[in-house]
CSV table of C-alpha atoms in Angstrom, one decimal:
chain,number,residue,atom,x,y,z
D,198,GLY,CA,117.7,95.1,81.6
D,199,LEU,CA,116.9,98.1,83.6
D,200,ALA,CA,118.2,96.8,86.8
D,201,HIS,CA,121.6,96.0,85.2
D,202,GLU,CA,121.8,99.6,83.9
D,203,ILE,CA,121.0,101.0,87.5
D,204,LYS,CA,123.6,98.8,89.1
D,205,ASN,CA,126.4,99.4,86.6
D,206,PRO,CA,127.4,103.0,87.9
D,207,LEU,CA,127.2,102.0,91.6
D,208,THR,CA,130.6,100.3,91.8
D,209,PRO,CA,132.5,103.3,90.1
D,210,ILE,CA,130.7,105.6,92.4
D,211,GLN,CA,131.7,103.6,95.5
D,212,LEU,CA,135.3,103.2,94.4
D,213,THR,CA,135.7,107.0,93.4
D,214,VAL,CA,134.7,108.0,97.0
D,215,GLN,CA,137.0,105.4,98.5
D,216,GLN,CA,139.9,106.6,96.4
D,217,MET,CA,139.2,110.3,97.3
D,218,ARG,CA,139.5,109.2,100.9
D,219,ASP,CA,142.6,107.0,100.4
D,220,LYS,CA,144.5,109.6,98.3
D,221,TYR,CA,144.1,112.5,100.7
D,222,ALA,CA,147.7,113.1,102.4
D,223,GLY,CA,146.7,116.2,104.2
D,224,LYS,CA,146.9,116.7,108.0
D,225,ASP,CA,143.6,118.2,108.6
D,226,GLU,CA,142.0,115.8,111.1
D,227,ASP,CA,138.5,117.2,110.6
D,228,TYR,CA,138.7,117.0,106.8
D,229,GLN,CA,139.8,113.3,107.3
D,230,LYS,CA,137.0,112.6,109.5
D,231,LEU,CA,134.6,114.3,107.0
D,232,LEU,CA,136.1,112.0,104.2
D,233,ASP,CA,135.7,109.0,106.4
D,234,ASN,CA,132.1,109.7,107.2
D,235,CYS,CA,131.1,110.6,103.7
D,236,THR,CA,132.7,107.4,102.4
D,237,GLU,CA,130.9,105.3,104.9
D,238,ILE,CA,127.6,106.9,104.0
D,239,VAL,CA,128.0,106.6,100.2
D,240,THR,CA,129.1,102.9,100.8
D,241,GLU,CA,126.0,102.1,102.8
D,242,GLU,CA,123.7,103.8,100.5
D,243,VAL,CA,125.1,102.0,97.4
D,244,GLU,CA,124.8,98.7,99.0
D,245,SER,CA,121.1,99.7,100.0
D,246,LEU,CA,120.5,100.5,96.4
D,247,ARG,CA,121.9,97.3,95.1
D,248,GLY,CA,119.5,95.5,97.5
D,249,LEU,CA,116.6,97.6,96.4
D,250,VAL,CA,117.4,97.1,92.8
D,251,GLN,CA,117.7,93.3,93.2
D,252,GLU,CA,114.4,93.2,95.0
D,253,PHE,CA,112.8,95.0,92.2
D,254,ALA,CA,114.4,92.7,89.7
D,255,ASP,CA,113.4,89.5,91.5
D,256,PHE,CA,109.8,90.7,91.7
D,257,ALA,CA,109.8,91.5,88.0
D,258,ARG,CA,110.9,88.2,86.9
D,259,MET,CA,109.3,85.7,89.3
D,260,PRO,CA,110.4,82.3,88.1
D,261,GLN,CA,108.0,79.7,86.9
D,262,LEU,CA,107.0,77.3,89.7
D,263,ALA,CA,108.7,73.9,89.9
D,264,LEU,CA,106.0,72.0,91.6
D,265,THR,CA,107.1,68.8,93.5
D,266,THR,CA,105.3,66.7,96.2
D,267,GLN,CA,106.3,68.1,99.6
D,268,ASN,CA,105.2,67.7,103.2
D,269,LEU,CA,104.4,71.4,104.2
D,270,ASN,CA,105.4,70.6,107.9
D,271,ASN,CA,108.9,69.5,106.7
D,272,VAL,CA,109.3,72.7,104.7
D,273,ILE,CA,108.2,74.7,107.6
D,274,THR,CA,110.6,72.9,110.3
D,275,ASP,CA,113.5,73.1,107.8
D,276,THR,CA,112.9,76.9,107.3
D,277,ILE,CA,112.4,77.8,110.9
D,278,LYS,CA,116.0,76.4,111.7
D,279,LEU,CA,117.1,79.7,110.3
D,280,TYR,CA,115.6,81.3,113.4
D,281,SER,CA,117.3,79.2,116.1
D,282,GLU,CA,118.0,82.2,118.4
D,283,ARG,CA,114.3,83.3,118.4
D,284,ARG,CA,111.6,81.1,120.0
D,285,ILE,CA,109.0,80.4,117.4
D,286,GLU,CA,106.2,77.9,118.4
D,287,LEU,CA,105.2,75.3,115.9
D,288,ASP,CA,101.6,74.0,116.0
D,289,LEU,CA,101.6,71.6,113.1
D,290,GLU,CA,98.9,69.1,112.5
D,291,SER,CA,100.6,65.7,112.3
D,292,ASP,CA,98.8,64.0,109.4
D,293,LEU,CA,98.7,66.7,106.8
D,294,PRO,CA,98.5,65.4,103.3
D,295,ASP,CA,101.4,66.2,100.8
D,296,LEU,CA,101.1,69.2,98.7
D,297,ARG,CA,102.3,70.2,95.3
D,298,LEU,CA,104.6,73.0,96.2
D,299,ASP,CA,107.6,75.0,94.7
D,300,LEU,CA,110.1,74.4,97.5
D,301,GLU,CA,112.2,77.7,96.9
D,302,GLY,CA,108.9,79.7,96.6
D,303,MET,CA,107.4,78.3,99.7
D,304,ARG,CA,110.6,79.0,101.6
D,305,ARG,CA,110.5,82.6,100.5
D,306,VAL,CA,107.0,83.0,101.6
D,307,LEU,CA,107.7,81.6,105.2
D,308,ILE,CA,111.0,83.7,105.5
D,309,ASN,CA,109.1,86.8,104.4
D,310,LEU,CA,106.2,86.3,106.7
D,311,VAL,CA,108.2,85.0,109.7
D,312,GLU,CA,110.5,88.0,109.5
D,313,ASN,CA,107.7,90.4,109.4
D,314,ALA,CA,106.3,88.7,112.5
D,315,ILE,CA,109.7,89.1,114.3
D,316,ASP,CA,109.8,92.8,113.3
D,317,ALA,CA,106.1,93.2,114.5
D,318,ALA,CA,106.4,91.2,117.8
D,319,GLY,CA,109.8,92.5,119.0
D,320,GLU,CA,112.1,90.4,121.1
D,321,LYS,CA,109.5,88.9,123.5
D,322,GLY,CA,106.3,88.7,121.7
D,323,ASN,CA,105.0,85.3,120.8
D,324,ILE,CA,105.0,84.0,117.2
D,325,VAL,CA,103.2,80.8,116.2
D,326,VAL,CA,103.4,79.0,113.0
D,327,GLN,CA,100.5,76.7,112.5
D,328,THR,CA,99.1,74.2,110.1
D,329,LEU,CA,95.6,72.6,109.8
D,330,ARG,CA,93.6,70.8,107.5
D,331,HIS,CA,90.6,73.0,107.0
D,332,ASN,CA,87.4,72.8,104.5
D,333,GLY,CA,89.3,70.6,102.0
D,334,ARG,CA,92.4,72.8,102.2
D,335,VAL,CA,95.6,73.1,104.1
D,336,ARG,CA,95.7,76.3,106.2
D,337,LEU,CA,99.1,77.8,107.1
D,338,SER,CA,99.0,80.5,109.6
D,339,ILE,CA,101.6,82.9,111.0
D,340,ILE,CA,100.5,84.6,114.1
D,341,ASP,CA,102.3,87.3,116.0
D,342,GLU,CA,101.7,89.6,118.9
D,343,GLY,CA,102.7,92.8,117.4
D,344,PRO,CA,100.6,95.9,116.8
D,345,GLY,CA,98.4,94.3,114.2
D,346,VAL,CA,97.3,95.6,110.9
D,347,ASP,CA,94.7,98.4,110.4
D,348,GLN,CA,91.4,97.2,108.9
D,349,VAL,CA,91.9,99.9,106.0
D,350,ASP,CA,95.5,98.4,105.2
D,351,ARG,CA,94.6,94.6,105.1
D,352,GLU,CA,94.2,94.5,101.3
D,353,ARG,CA,96.4,97.2,100.5
D,354,ILE,CA,99.4,95.7,102.0
D,355,PHE,CA,99.5,92.9,99.4
D,356,GLU,CA,99.9,95.6,96.6
D,357,PRO,CA,103.3,96.5,95.2
D,358,TYR,CA,105.2,99.3,96.8
D,359,ILE,CA,103.0,99.5,99.8
D,360,SER,CA,104.9,99.3,103.0
D,361,ASP,CA,104.6,100.6,106.7
D,362,LYS,CA,108.4,100.0,107.2
D,363,GLN,CA,110.7,103.0,106.9
D,364,ASP,CA,113.2,101.1,104.7
D,365,GLY,CA,110.7,98.8,103.0
D,366,THR,CA,110.1,98.5,99.3
D,367,GLY,CA,106.5,97.2,99.8
D,368,LEU,CA,107.5,94.2,97.5
D,369,GLY,CA,107.7,91.3,100.1
D,370,LEU,CA,104.0,90.7,100.6
D,371,ALA,CA,103.3,91.4,97.1
D,372,MET,CA,105.7,88.7,96.2
D,373,VAL,CA,104.2,86.4,98.8
D,374,ARG,CA,100.7,86.9,97.4
D,375,SER,CA,101.9,86.3,93.9
D,376,ILE,CA,103.8,83.0,94.9
D,377,ILE,CA,100.6,81.8,96.8
D,378,GLN,CA,98.3,82.6,94.0
D,379,GLU,CA,100.6,80.7,91.6
D,380,HIS,CA,99.9,77.7,93.9
D,381,GLY,CA,96.1,78.1,93.4
D,382,GLY,CA,95.9,79.5,97.0
D,383,SER,CA,94.9,82.6,98.8
D,384,ILE,CA,96.3,84.8,101.6
D,385,THR,CA,94.4,86.9,104.1
D,386,VAL,CA,95.3,89.0,107.2
D,387,SER,CA,93.2,89.4,110.2
D,388,ASP,CA,93.3,90.1,114.0
D,389,ASN,CA,95.0,87.9,116.4
D,390,PRO,CA,92.7,87.7,119.4
D,391,ALA,CA,95.5,88.0,121.8
D,392,GLY,CA,96.7,91.1,119.9
D,393,GLY,CA,98.7,91.3,116.7
D,394,ALA,CA,98.1,90.0,113.3
D,395,ARG,CA,97.3,86.6,111.8
D,396,PHE,CA,98.3,85.7,108.3
D,397,ASP,CA,96.3,82.8,106.9
D,398,ILE,CA,97.4,81.0,103.7
D,399,LYS,CA,95.1,78.4,102.2
D,400,LEU,CA,96.5,75.9,99.7
D,401,PRO,CA,94.7,73.3,97.6
D,402,ILE,CA,95.1,69.6,98.5
D,403,SER,CA,96.5,67.7,95.5
D,404,GLU,CA,94.5,65.1,93.9
D,405,ALA,CA,96.2,61.7,93.8
């Protein structure tokens, strides 16, 4: 596919620059430093481009959901273990009904939203992950104390290629919304009264 065609030249580009640096036998220290710096820049940009291409490819071929009966609270607690060095408050309703979920898809949703919350809240801002049975659905909320999301951007941020991050592709939240919609759910963003943003996901409760 297109992603493969873009990736193919990246390794030769990287290796060629590294060989140019390694083969230089001169004694010009300034030129050697220039070669080292250029090699480092090219290597970093190649890796960045690889990641970018992979993200586009992942979004283009979203896998079909493999729904199984899951306890959402367990999925959350297992995923949050990835962030053991960052305090994240869990406010989970104890008697949630089981849901039909794609386990890997929900993990991707949680990781994306939690990492966005960490970026927004910084090192000390509070982050809360909350579950609640609400109006016949289960609501999953990720709440942070960052700068929040402007009113005009609250629908646009779920569109592909829209990002307020300097190095973002704008595919993360688009992927999140796609996964949630495939579950028959919805996602919205609003103000956190304490300051910051609140992402609310509503998921249908499976009929027995």
